[in-house]
Amino acid sequence: MSETTHPLLPMALLERAAETLRILAHPHRLRICELLLEERVPVKVLTEQLGIAGNAVSQHLNIMKAHGILGCEREGKTVFYRVIDPRPAWLLGCIRGHGQDQVDTASGRDGTAREK
């Protein structure tokens, strides 16, 4: 076994991280978080922006709310959701960075020529 240059993370921390990743590991849930990072949004608007059935949106929202990722507020008949956990913003930042790396590599902007 090779030696690491940094201390290993505690297993409890890795377990919590894995649970968060499991909850967020769905494209619609990631998109919901992306939409909710800047402002609170009503369910109807989320449904329109995602282009999926309202019951599917509600299921995703309920899962993330149950795990403390989202919070909601009711104003009359309208329910607004917002991100209350900082981890989705961090994860989306990692995805953006990794995605840009893939775009740069595919387009040859990393200094290497690409053959088709």
CSV table of N, CA and C in Angstrom, one decimal:
chain,number,residue,atom,x,y,z
A,1,MET,N,0.8,-1.2,0.0
A,1,MET,CA,0.0,0.0,0.0
A,1,MET,C,0.9,1.2,0.0
A,2,SER,N,0.6,2.2,-0.9
A,2,SER,CA,1.4,3.4,-1.0
A,2,SER,C,1.0,4.4,0.2
A,3,GLU,N,2.0,5.2,0.5
A,3,GLU,CA,1.8,6.1,1.6
A,3,GLU,C,1.2,7.4,1.0
A,4,THR,N,0.3,8.0,1.7
A,4,THR,CA,-0.4,9.3,1.2
A,4,THR,C,0.4,10.4,1.8
A,5,THR,N,0.3,11.5,1.0
A,5,THR,CA,1.0,12.8,1.5
A,5,THR,C,0.1,13.6,2.4
A,6,HIS,N,-1.1,13.2,2.6
A,6,HIS,CA,-2.0,13.9,3.4
A,6,HIS,C,-2.8,12.9,4.3
A,7,PRO,N,-3.3,13.3,5.4
A,7,PRO,CA,-4.0,12.4,6.3
A,7,PRO,C,-5.3,11.9,5.6
A,8,LEU,N,-5.7,10.7,5.8
A,8,LEU,CA,-6.9,10.2,5.3
A,8,LEU,C,-8.1,10.8,6.0
A,9,LEU,N,-9.2,11.0,5.2
A,9,LEU,CA,-10.4,11.6,5.8
A,9,LEU,C,-11.1,10.6,6.7
A,10,PRO,N,-11.7,11.1,7.8
A,10,PRO,CA,-12.4,10.2,8.7
A,10,PRO,C,-13.6,9.4,7.9
A,11,MET,N,-13.8,8.2,8.2
A,11,MET,CA,-14.8,7.4,7.5
A,11,MET,C,-16.2,8.0,7.7
A,12,ALA,N,-16.5,8.6,8.8
A,12,ALA,CA,-17.8,9.2,9.1
A,12,ALA,C,-18.0,10.3,8.1
A,13,LEU,N,-17.0,11.1,7.8
A,13,LEU,CA,-17.1,12.2,6.8
A,13,LEU,C,-17.3,11.7,5.4
A,14,LEU,N,-16.6,10.6,5.1
A,14,LEU,CA,-16.8,10.0,3.8
A,14,LEU,C,-18.2,9.4,3.6
A,15,GLU,N,-18.7,8.8,4.7
A,15,GLU,CA,-20.1,8.3,4.6
A,15,GLU,C,-21.1,9.4,4.4
A,16,ARG,N,-21.0,10.5,5.1
A,16,ARG,CA,-21.9,11.7,5.0
A,16,ARG,C,-21.8,12.2,3.5
A,17,ALA,N,-20.6,12.3,3.0
A,17,ALA,CA,-20.4,12.8,1.7
A,17,ALA,C,-21.0,11.9,0.7
A,18,ALA,N,-20.9,10.6,0.8
A,18,ALA,CA,-21.5,9.6,-0.1
A,18,ALA,C,-23.0,9.7,-0.1
A,19,GLU,N,-23.6,9.9,1.1
A,19,GLU,CA,-25.0,10.1,1.2
A,19,GLU,C,-25.5,11.3,0.5
A,20,THR,N,-24.8,12.4,0.6
A,20,THR,CA,-25.1,13.6,-0.1
A,20,THR,C,-25.0,13.4,-1.6
A,21,LEU,N,-24.0,12.8,-2.0
A,21,LEU,CA,-23.8,12.6,-3.5
A,21,LEU,C,-24.9,11.6,-4.0
A,22,ARG,N,-25.3,10.7,-3.2
A,22,ARG,CA,-26.3,9.8,-3.6
A,22,ARG,C,-27.6,10.5,-3.8
A,23,ILE,N,-27.9,11.4,-2.9
A,23,ILE,CA,-29.2,12.2,-3.0
A,23,ILE,C,-29.1,13.1,-4.2
A,24,LEU,N,-28.0,13.7,-4.5
A,24,LEU,CA,-27.9,14.7,-5.6
A,24,LEU,C,-27.6,14.1,-6.9
A,25,ALA,N,-27.3,12.8,-7.0
A,25,ALA,CA,-26.9,12.1,-8.2
A,25,ALA,C,-28.0,11.8,-9.1
A,26,HIS,N,-28.7,12.9,-9.6
A,26,HIS,CA,-29.7,12.8,-10.6
A,26,HIS,C,-29.7,14.1,-11.3
A,27,PRO,N,-29.7,14.0,-12.7
A,27,PRO,CA,-29.6,15.3,-13.4
A,27,PRO,C,-30.7,16.3,-13.1
A,28,HIS,N,-32.0,15.8,-12.8
A,28,HIS,CA,-33.0,16.8,-12.5
A,28,HIS,C,-32.8,17.4,-11.1
A,29,ARG,N,-32.3,16.7,-10.2
A,29,ARG,CA,-32.0,17.2,-8.9
A,29,ARG,C,-30.9,18.2,-8.9
A,30,LEU,N,-29.9,18.0,-9.7
A,30,LEU,CA,-28.8,18.9,-9.9
A,30,LEU,C,-29.3,20.2,-10.6
A,31,ARG,N,-30.2,20.0,-11.6
A,31,ARG,CA,-30.8,21.2,-12.3
A,31,ARG,C,-31.6,22.0,-11.3
A,32,ILE,N,-32.4,21.3,-10.5
A,32,ILE,CA,-33.3,22.0,-9.5
A,32,ILE,C,-32.4,22.8,-8.6
A,33,CYS,N,-31.3,22.3,-8.1
A,33,CYS,CA,-30.4,23.0,-7.2
A,33,CYS,C,-29.8,24.2,-7.9
A,34,GLU,N,-29.4,24.0,-9.2
A,34,GLU,CA,-28.9,25.1,-10.0
A,34,GLU,C,-29.9,26.2,-10.1
A,35,LEU,N,-31.1,25.9,-10.3
A,35,LEU,CA,-32.2,26.9,-10.4
A,35,LEU,C,-32.5,27.6,-9.1
A,36,LEU,N,-32.3,26.9,-8.0
A,36,LEU,CA,-32.6,27.4,-6.7
A,36,LEU,C,-31.5,28.1,-6.0
A,37,LEU,N,-30.3,28.1,-6.5
A,37,LEU,CA,-29.1,28.7,-5.8
A,37,LEU,C,-29.2,30.2,-5.7
A,38,GLU,N,-29.7,30.9,-6.7
A,38,GLU,CA,-29.8,32.3,-6.7
A,38,GLU,C,-31.0,32.9,-6.0
A,39,GLU,N,-32.1,32.2,-6.1
A,39,GLU,CA,-33.4,32.7,-5.6
A,39,GLU,C,-34.4,31.6,-5.3
A,40,ARG,N,-35.4,31.9,-4.5
A,40,ARG,CA,-36.4,30.9,-4.2
A,40,ARG,C,-37.3,30.9,-5.4
A,41,VAL,N,-37.8,29.7,-5.7
A,41,VAL,CA,-38.6,29.6,-7.0
A,41,VAL,C,-39.9,28.7,-6.6
A,42,PRO,N,-41.0,29.1,-7.2
A,42,PRO,CA,-42.2,28.3,-6.9
A,42,PRO,C,-42.2,27.0,-7.7
A,43,VAL,N,-42.9,26.0,-7.2
A,43,VAL,CA,-42.9,24.7,-7.8
A,43,VAL,C,-43.4,24.8,-9.3
A,44,LYS,N,-44.4,25.6,-9.6
A,44,LYS,CA,-44.9,25.7,-10.9
A,44,LYS,C,-43.8,26.1,-11.9
A,45,VAL,N,-43.0,27.1,-11.5
A,45,VAL,CA,-41.9,27.6,-12.4
A,45,VAL,C,-40.9,26.5,-12.5
A,46,LEU,N,-40.6,25.8,-11.5
A,46,LEU,CA,-39.6,24.7,-11.6
A,46,LEU,C,-40.1,23.7,-12.6
A,47,THR,N,-41.4,23.3,-12.5
A,47,THR,CA,-42.0,22.3,-13.4
A,47,THR,C,-41.8,22.8,-14.9
A,48,GLU,N,-42.1,24.1,-15.1
A,48,GLU,CA,-42.0,24.6,-16.5
A,48,GLU,C,-40.6,24.6,-17.0
A,49,GLN,N,-39.7,25.0,-16.1
A,49,GLN,CA,-38.3,25.1,-16.5
A,49,GLN,C,-37.6,23.7,-16.7
A,50,LEU,N,-38.1,22.7,-16.0
A,50,LEU,CA,-37.5,21.4,-16.1
A,50,LEU,C,-38.1,20.6,-17.2
A,51,GLY,N,-39.4,21.0,-17.6
A,51,GLY,CA,-40.1,20.3,-18.6
A,51,GLY,C,-40.4,18.8,-18.3
A,52,ILE,N,-40.6,18.5,-17.0
A,52,ILE,CA,-41.0,17.2,-16.6
A,52,ILE,C,-42.3,17.3,-15.8
A,53,ALA,N,-43.0,16.2,-15.6
A,53,ALA,CA,-44.3,16.2,-14.9
A,53,ALA,C,-44.1,16.8,-13.5
A,54,GLY,N,-45.2,17.4,-13.0
A,54,GLY,CA,-45.2,18.0,-11.7
A,54,GLY,C,-45.0,17.1,-10.6
A,55,ASN,N,-45.6,15.8,-10.7
A,55,ASN,CA,-45.4,14.9,-9.7
A,55,ASN,C,-43.9,14.4,-9.6
A,56,ALA,N,-43.2,14.4,-10.7
A,56,ALA,CA,-41.8,14.0,-10.7
A,56,ALA,C,-41.0,15.2,-10.0
A,57,VAL,N,-41.3,16.4,-10.3
A,57,VAL,CA,-40.7,17.5,-9.6
A,57,VAL,C,-40.9,17.5,-8.1
A,58,SER,N,-42.1,17.3,-7.7
A,58,SER,CA,-42.5,17.2,-6.3
A,58,SER,C,-41.7,16.1,-5.6
A,59,GLN,N,-41.5,14.9,-6.3
A,59,GLN,CA,-40.8,13.8,-5.7
A,59,GLN,C,-39.3,14.2,-5.4
A,60,HIS,N,-38.7,14.8,-6.4
A,60,HIS,CA,-37.3,15.3,-6.3
A,60,HIS,C,-37.2,16.3,-5.2
A,61,LEU,N,-38.1,17.3,-5.1
A,61,LEU,CA,-38.1,18.3,-4.1
A,61,LEU,C,-38.3,17.7,-2.7
A,62,ASN,N,-39.2,16.8,-2.6
A,62,ASN,CA,-39.4,16.1,-1.3
A,62,ASN,C,-38.2,15.4,-0.8
A,63,ILE,N,-37.5,14.7,-1.7
A,63,ILE,CA,-36.3,13.9,-1.3
A,63,ILE,C,-35.3,14.9,-0.8
A,64,MET,N,-35.0,15.9,-1.5
A,64,MET,CA,-34.0,16.9,-1.1
A,64,MET,C,-34.4,17.7,0.1
A,65,LYS,N,-35.6,17.9,0.3
A,65,LYS,CA,-36.1,18.6,1.5
A,65,LYS,C,-35.9,17.7,2.7
A,66,ALA,N,-36.3,16.5,2.6
A,66,ALA,CA,-36.2,15.5,3.7
A,66,ALA,C,-34.7,15.3,4.1
A,67,HIS,N,-33.8,15.6,3.3
A,67,HIS,CA,-32.4,15.4,3.6
A,67,HIS,C,-31.7,16.8,3.9
A,68,GLY,N,-32.5,17.8,4.1
A,68,GLY,CA,-31.9,19.1,4.5
A,68,GLY,C,-31.2,19.9,3.5
A,69,ILE,N,-31.4,19.5,2.2
A,69,ILE,CA,-30.8,20.3,1.1
A,69,ILE,C,-31.6,21.5,0.7
A,70,LEU,N,-32.9,21.3,0.7
A,70,LEU,CA,-33.8,22.4,0.3
A,70,LEU,C,-34.7,22.8,1.5
A,71,GLY,N,-35.2,24.0,1.5
A,71,GLY,CA,-36.2,24.5,2.4
A,71,GLY,C,-37.3,25.0,1.6
A,72,CYS,N,-38.5,25.2,2.2
A,72,CYS,CA,-39.6,25.7,1.5
A,72,CYS,C,-40.4,26.7,2.3
A,73,GLU,N,-41.1,27.6,1.7
A,73,GLU,CA,-41.9,28.6,2.3
A,73,GLU,C,-43.2,28.6,1.5
A,74,ARG,N,-44.3,28.7,2.3
A,74,ARG,CA,-45.6,28.8,1.6
A,74,ARG,C,-46.1,30.3,1.7
A,75,GLU,N,-46.6,30.8,0.6
A,75,GLU,CA,-47.3,32.1,0.6
A,75,GLU,C,-48.6,31.9,-0.1
A,76,GLY,N,-49.6,31.8,0.7
A,76,GLY,CA,-51.0,31.5,0.1
A,76,GLY,C,-51.0,30.1,-0.4
A,77,LYS,N,-51.3,29.9,-1.6
A,77,LYS,CA,-51.3,28.6,-2.2
A,77,LYS,C,-50.0,28.2,-2.9
A,78,THR,N,-49.1,29.2,-3.0
A,78,THR,CA,-47.8,29.0,-3.7
A,78,THR,C,-46.7,28.5,-2.7
A,79,VAL,N,-46.0,27.5,-3.1
A,79,VAL,CA,-44.9,27.0,-2.3
A,79,VAL,C,-43.6,27.3,-3.0
A,80,PHE,N,-42.7,28.0,-2.3
A,80,PHE,CA,-41.4,28.4,-2.9
A,80,PHE,C,-40.3,27.5,-2.3
A,81,TYR,N,-39.4,27.1,-3.1
A,81,TYR,CA,-38.2,26.3,-2.6
A,81,TYR,C,-37.0,27.1,-2.8
A,82,ARG,N,-36.0,26.7,-1.9
A,82,ARG,CA,-34.7,27.3,-2.0
A,82,ARG,C,-33.6,26.4,-1.5
A,83,VAL,N,-32.4,26.5,-1.9
A,83,VAL,CA,-31.3,25.7,-1.4
A,83,VAL,C,-30.9,26.3,0.0
A,84,ILE,N,-30.8,25.4,1.0
A,84,ILE,CA,-30.4,25.8,2.3
A,84,ILE,C,-29.1,25.2,2.8
A,85,ASP,N,-28.5,24.3,1.9
A,85,ASP,CA,-27.3,23.6,2.2
A,85,ASP,C,-26.2,24.1,1.2
A,86,PRO,N,-25.0,24.4,1.7
A,86,PRO,CA,-24.0,24.9,0.8
A,86,PRO,C,-23.4,23.9,-0.1
A,87,ARG,N,-23.6,22.6,0.1
A,87,ARG,CA,-22.9,21.5,-0.6
A,87,ARG,C,-23.3,21.5,-2.1
A,88,PRO,N,-24.6,21.7,-2.5
A,88,PRO,CA,-24.9,21.7,-3.9
A,88,PRO,C,-24.2,22.8,-4.7
A,89,ALA,N,-24.0,23.9,-4.1
A,89,ALA,CA,-23.3,25.0,-4.8
A,89,ALA,C,-21.9,24.6,-5.1
A,90,TRP,N,-21.2,24.0,-4.1
A,90,TRP,CA,-19.9,23.5,-4.2
A,90,TRP,C,-19.8,22.4,-5.3
A,91,LEU,N,-20.7,21.4,-5.2
A,91,LEU,CA,-20.7,20.3,-6.2
A,91,LEU,C,-20.9,20.9,-7.6
A,92,LEU,N,-21.9,21.8,-7.8
A,92,LEU,CA,-22.1,22.3,-9.1
A,92,LEU,C,-20.9,23.1,-9.6
A,93,GLY,N,-20.2,23.8,-8.7
A,93,GLY,CA,-18.9,24.4,-9.1
A,93,GLY,C,-17.9,23.4,-9.6
A,94,CYS,N,-17.8,22.3,-8.9
A,94,CYS,CA,-16.9,21.2,-9.4
A,94,CYS,C,-17.3,20.7,-10.8
A,95,ILE,N,-18.6,20.5,-10.9
A,95,ILE,CA,-19.1,20.0,-12.2
A,95,ILE,C,-18.8,21.0,-13.3
A,96,ARG,N,-19.0,22.3,-13.1
A,96,ARG,CA,-18.7,23.3,-14.1
A,96,ARG,C,-17.2,23.3,-14.4
A,97,GLY,N,-16.4,23.2,-13.4
A,97,GLY,CA,-15.0,23.1,-13.7
A,97,GLY,C,-14.6,21.9,-14.5
A,98,HIS,N,-15.1,20.8,-14.1
A,98,HIS,CA,-14.8,19.5,-14.8
A,98,HIS,C,-15.4,19.6,-16.2
A,99,GLY,N,-16.6,20.1,-16.3
A,99,GLY,CA,-17.2,20.2,-17.7
A,99,GLY,C,-16.4,21.1,-18.6
A,100,GLN,N,-15.9,22.2,-18.1
A,100,GLN,CA,-15.1,23.1,-18.9
A,100,GLN,C,-13.8,22.4,-19.3
A,101,ASP,N,-13.2,21.6,-18.4
A,101,ASP,CA,-12.0,20.9,-18.7
A,101,ASP,C,-12.3,19.9,-19.9
A,102,GLN,N,-13.4,19.3,-19.9
A,102,GLN,CA,-13.8,18.3,-21.0
A,102,GLN,C,-14.0,19.1,-22.3
A,103,VAL,N,-14.6,20.2,-22.2
A,103,VAL,CA,-14.9,21.0,-23.4
A,103,VAL,C,-13.5,21.5,-24.0
A,104,ASP,N,-12.6,22.0,-23.1
A,104,ASP,CA,-11.3,22.4,-23.6
A,104,ASP,C,-10.5,21.3,-24.2
A,105,THR,N,-10.6,20.1,-23.6
A,105,THR,CA,-9.8,19.0,-24.1
A,105,THR,C,-10.4,18.5,-25.5
A,106,ALA,N,-11.7,18.5,-25.6
A,106,ALA,CA,-12.4,18.0,-26.8
A,106,ALA,C,-12.1,19.0,-27.9
A,107,SER,N,-12.0,20.3,-27.6
A,107,SER,CA,-11.8,21.2,-28.7
A,107,SER,C,-10.3,21.5,-29.0
A,108,GLY,N,-9.4,20.8,-28.3
A,108,GLY,CA,-8.0,21.0,-28.5
A,108,GLY,C,-7.4,22.2,-27.9
A,109,ARG,N,-8.1,22.9,-27.0
A,109,ARG,CA,-7.6,24.1,-26.4
A,109,ARG,C,-6.6,23.8,-25.3
A,110,ASP,N,-6.3,22.5,-25.1
A,110,ASP,CA,-5.3,22.2,-24.1
A,110,ASP,C,-3.9,22.1,-24.8
A,111,GLY,N,-3.8,22.5,-26.0
A,111,GLY,CA,-2.5,22.5,-26.7
A,111,GLY,C,-2.3,21.2,-27.5
A,112,THR,N,-3.2,20.2,-27.5
A,112,THR,CA,-3.0,19.0,-28.3
A,112,THR,C,-3.9,19.0,-29.4
A,113,ALA,N,-3.5,18.5,-30.5
A,113,ALA,CA,-4.3,18.4,-31.7
A,113,ALA,C,-5.3,17.2,-31.6
A,114,ARG,N,-6.5,17.4,-32.1
A,114,ARG,CA,-7.5,16.4,-32.0
A,114,ARG,C,-7.8,15.9,-33.4
A,115,GLU,N,-7.7,14.5,-33.6
A,115,GLU,CA,-8.1,13.9,-34.9
A,115,GLU,C,-9.5,13.5,-34.9
A,116,LYS,N,-10.1,13.6,-36.1
A,116,LYS,CA,-11.5,13.1,-36.2
A,116,LYS,C,-11.6,11.8,-36.9
